[in-house]
Amino acid sequence: MPHLPLLWDLLVILALSVAVVFLFQKLRQPVIVGFLATGVIFGPHGVGLIRRSDEVETLAEIGVILLLFTIGIEFSFARIARMRRECCWGAPSRSSAPRFWPSWPASPSI
């Protein structure tokens, strides 16, 4: 079997992800924080387990594209038509309001 560095990097990422999910669920903490910390610690600027970050980054972008495609498949035109007021006016005004009013909160307070 030829040496496949990208496959090795993906295997390391998968193993670390499983460990982080298990640990952070036991600690009852958000898993995304664990993923970010793991990337910082074990990435190319930390311990250096993942050296070929450009290829992994490309695969991550493909993953995001596939996720957005899957979310797009879930929406029907009828549902978007029912939500046209929120889609056409709410989202653009909410995302552009901080540009015109710097004191406007970028995200709602809980």
PDB file of C-alpha atoms in Angstrom:
ATOM      1  CA  MET A   1       0.000   0.000   0.000  1.00  0.00           C
ATOM      2  CA  PRO A   2       1.496   3.357  -1.002  1.00  0.00           C
ATOM      3  CA  HIS A   3       2.029   6.047   1.598  1.00  0.00           C
ATOM      4  CA  LEU A   4      -0.996   8.396   1.660  1.00  0.00           C
ATOM      5  CA  PRO A   5      -0.319  11.445   3.869  1.00  0.00           C
ATOM      6  CA  LEU A   6      -3.759  12.959   3.324  1.00  0.00           C
ATOM      7  CA  LEU A   7      -5.429   9.733   4.413  1.00  0.00           C
ATOM      8  CA  TRP A   8      -3.242   9.703   7.530  1.00  0.00           C
ATOM      9  CA  ASP A   9      -4.209  13.316   8.323  1.00  0.00           C
ATOM     10  CA  LEU A  10      -7.896  12.495   7.910  1.00  0.00           C
ATOM     11  CA  LEU A  11      -7.531   9.463  10.170  1.00  0.00           C
ATOM     12  CA  VAL A  12      -5.855  11.597  12.852  1.00  0.00           C
ATOM     13  CA  ILE A  13      -8.607  14.235  12.556  1.00  0.00           C
ATOM     14  CA  LEU A  14     -11.311  11.574  12.838  1.00  0.00           C
ATOM     15  CA  ALA A  15      -9.685   9.951  15.892  1.00  0.00           C
ATOM     16  CA  LEU A  16      -9.222  13.291  17.641  1.00  0.00           C
ATOM     17  CA  SER A  17     -12.793  14.303  16.795  1.00  0.00           C
ATOM     18  CA  VAL A  18     -14.241  11.143  18.314  1.00  0.00           C
ATOM     19  CA  ALA A  19     -12.179  11.632  21.477  1.00  0.00           C
ATOM     20  CA  VAL A  20     -13.151  15.303  21.765  1.00  0.00           C
ATOM     21  CA  VAL A  21     -16.865  14.594  21.271  1.00  0.00           C
ATOM     22  CA  PHE A  22     -16.778  11.876  23.926  1.00  0.00           C
ATOM     23  CA  LEU A  23     -14.843  14.045  26.406  1.00  0.00           C
ATOM     24  CA  PHE A  24     -16.877  17.212  25.953  1.00  0.00           C
ATOM     25  CA  GLN A  25     -20.206  15.392  26.151  1.00  0.00           C
ATOM     26  CA  LYS A  26     -19.076  13.873  29.452  1.00  0.00           C
ATOM     27  CA  LEU A  27     -18.088  17.352  30.669  1.00  0.00           C
ATOM     28  CA  ARG A  28     -21.409  18.764  29.357  1.00  0.00           C
ATOM     29  CA  GLN A  29     -19.606  21.433  27.365  1.00  0.00           C
ATOM     30  CA  PRO A  30     -20.209  22.587  23.782  1.00  0.00           C
ATOM     31  CA  VAL A  31     -18.448  20.217  21.413  1.00  0.00           C
ATOM     32  CA  ILE A  32     -17.567  23.007  18.979  1.00  0.00           C
ATOM     33  CA  VAL A  33     -15.304  24.558  21.621  1.00  0.00           C
ATOM     34  CA  GLY A  34     -13.506  21.217  21.872  1.00  0.00           C
ATOM     35  CA  PHE A  35     -13.097  21.047  18.104  1.00  0.00           C
ATOM     36  CA  LEU A  36     -11.590  24.541  18.039  1.00  0.00           C
ATOM     37  CA  ALA A  37      -9.230  23.780  20.919  1.00  0.00           C
ATOM     38  CA  THR A  38      -8.180  20.516  19.299  1.00  0.00           C
ATOM     39  CA  GLY A  39      -7.430  22.297  16.028  1.00  0.00           C
ATOM     40  CA  VAL A  40      -5.299  24.866  17.806  1.00  0.00           C
ATOM     41  CA  ILE A  41      -3.418  22.288  19.874  1.00  0.00           C
ATOM     42  CA  PHE A  42      -2.861  19.570  17.261  1.00  0.00           C
ATOM     43  CA  GLY A  43      -2.801  21.678  14.097  1.00  0.00           C
ATOM     44  CA  PRO A  44       0.253  22.766  12.113  1.00  0.00           C
ATOM     45  CA  HIS A  45       1.032  25.651  14.507  1.00  0.00           C
ATOM     46  CA  GLY A  46       0.631  23.543  17.658  1.00  0.00           C
ATOM     47  CA  VAL A  47       1.972  20.035  18.134  1.00  0.00           C
ATOM     48  CA  GLY A  48       2.004  19.559  14.372  1.00  0.00           C
ATOM     49  CA  LEU A  49       0.157  16.263  13.946  1.00  0.00           C
ATOM     50  CA  ILE A  50      -1.526  17.700  10.849  1.00  0.00           C
ATOM     51  CA  ARG A  51       1.133  19.020   8.488  1.00  0.00           C
ATOM     52  CA  ARG A  52      -0.724  19.267   5.176  1.00  0.00           C
ATOM     53  CA  SER A  53      -3.264  21.856   6.217  1.00  0.00           C
ATOM     54  CA  ASP A  54      -3.871  23.109   2.659  1.00  0.00           C
ATOM     55  CA  GLU A  55      -5.341  19.776   1.538  1.00  0.00           C
ATOM     56  CA  VAL A  56      -7.368  19.368   4.724  1.00  0.00           C
ATOM     57  CA  GLU A  57      -8.658  22.923   4.303  1.00  0.00           C
ATOM     58  CA  THR A  58      -9.777  22.128   0.754  1.00  0.00           C
ATOM     59  CA  LEU A  59     -11.646  19.059   1.984  1.00  0.00           C
ATOM     60  CA  ALA A  60     -13.241  21.149   4.756  1.00  0.00           C
ATOM     61  CA  GLU A  61     -14.483  23.668   2.190  1.00  0.00           C
ATOM     62  CA  ILE A  62     -15.976  20.843   0.141  1.00  0.00           C
ATOM     63  CA  GLY A  63     -17.677  19.609   3.315  1.00  0.00           C
ATOM     64  CA  VAL A  64     -19.211  23.028   3.936  1.00  0.00           C
ATOM     65  CA  ILE A  65     -20.441  23.173   0.340  1.00  0.00           C
ATOM     66  CA  LEU A  66     -22.061  19.752   0.698  1.00  0.00           C
ATOM     67  CA  LEU A  67     -23.653  20.793   4.002  1.00  0.00           C
ATOM     68  CA  LEU A  68     -25.143  23.920   2.428  1.00  0.00           C
ATOM     69  CA  PHE A  69     -26.351  21.862  -0.521  1.00  0.00           C
ATOM     70  CA  THR A  70     -28.056  19.424   1.848  1.00  0.00           C
ATOM     71  CA  ILE A  71     -29.714  22.265   3.738  1.00  0.00           C
ATOM     72  CA  GLY A  72     -30.863  23.724   0.414  1.00  0.00           C
ATOM     73  CA  ILE A  73     -32.463  20.426  -0.548  1.00  0.00           C
ATOM     74  CA  GLU A  74     -34.517  20.485   2.663  1.00  0.00           C
ATOM     75  CA  PHE A  75     -36.224  23.780   1.752  1.00  0.00           C
ATOM     76  CA  SER A  76     -39.114  23.760  -0.680  1.00  0.00           C
ATOM     77  CA  PHE A  77     -40.192  26.698  -2.799  1.00  0.00           C
ATOM     78  CA  ALA A  78     -43.537  26.737  -0.999  1.00  0.00           C
ATOM     79  CA  ARG A  79     -41.790  27.136   2.364  1.00  0.00           C
ATOM     80  CA  ILE A  80     -39.563  29.921   1.046  1.00  0.00           C
ATOM     81  CA  ALA A  81     -42.644  31.637  -0.422  1.00  0.00           C
ATOM     82  CA  ARG A  82     -44.317  31.508   3.000  1.00  0.00           C
ATOM     83  CA  MET A  83     -41.191  33.032   4.544  1.00  0.00           C
ATOM     84  CA  ARG A  84     -40.643  35.665   1.826  1.00  0.00           C
ATOM     85  CA  ARG A  85     -41.178  38.591   4.165  1.00  0.00           C
ATOM     86  CA  GLU A  86     -38.483  37.372   6.561  1.00  0.00           C
ATOM     87  CA  CYS A  87     -36.186  36.278   3.730  1.00  0.00           C
ATOM     88  CA  CYS A  88     -36.522  39.418   1.626  1.00  0.00           C
ATOM     89  CA  TRP A  89     -36.578  42.053   4.360  1.00  0.00           C
ATOM     90  CA  GLY A  90     -35.568  40.584   7.700  1.00  0.00           C
ATOM     91  CA  ALA A  91     -32.285  38.896   6.825  1.00  0.00           C
ATOM     92  CA  PRO A  92     -30.777  41.735   4.719  1.00  0.00           C
ATOM     93  CA  SER A  93     -31.785  44.407   7.216  1.00  0.00           C
ATOM     94  CA  ARG A  94     -30.469  42.349  10.133  1.00  0.00           C
ATOM     95  CA  SER A  95     -27.134  41.751   8.458  1.00  0.00           C
ATOM     96  CA  SER A  96     -26.688  45.310   7.171  1.00  0.00           C
ATOM     97  CA  ALA A  97     -27.874  47.188  10.274  1.00  0.00           C
ATOM     98  CA  PRO A  98     -24.488  47.024  12.085  1.00  0.00           C
ATOM     99  CA  ARG A  99     -22.850  48.568   9.020  1.00  0.00           C
ATOM    100  CA  PHE A 100     -25.022  51.679   9.228  1.00  0.00           C
ATOM    101  CA  TRP A 101     -25.447  51.791  13.013  1.00  0.00           C
ATOM    102  CA  PRO A 102     -22.226  50.650  14.715  1.00  0.00           C
ATOM    103  CA  SER A 103     -23.923  50.533  18.126  1.00  0.00           C
ATOM    104  CA  TRP A 104     -26.518  48.043  16.785  1.00  0.00           C
ATOM    105  CA  PRO A 105     -25.918  44.585  18.284  1.00  0.00           C
ATOM    106  CA  ALA A 106     -24.606  42.088  15.746  1.00  0.00           C
ATOM    107  CA  SER A 107     -26.354  39.242  17.514  1.00  0.00           C
ATOM    108  CA  PRO A 108     -29.409  39.240  19.744  1.00  0.00           C
ATOM    109  CA  SER A 109     -28.844  39.243  23.486  1.00  0.00           C
ATOM    110  CA  ILE A 110     -30.206  36.270  25.329  1.00  0.00           C
TER     111      ILE A 110
END
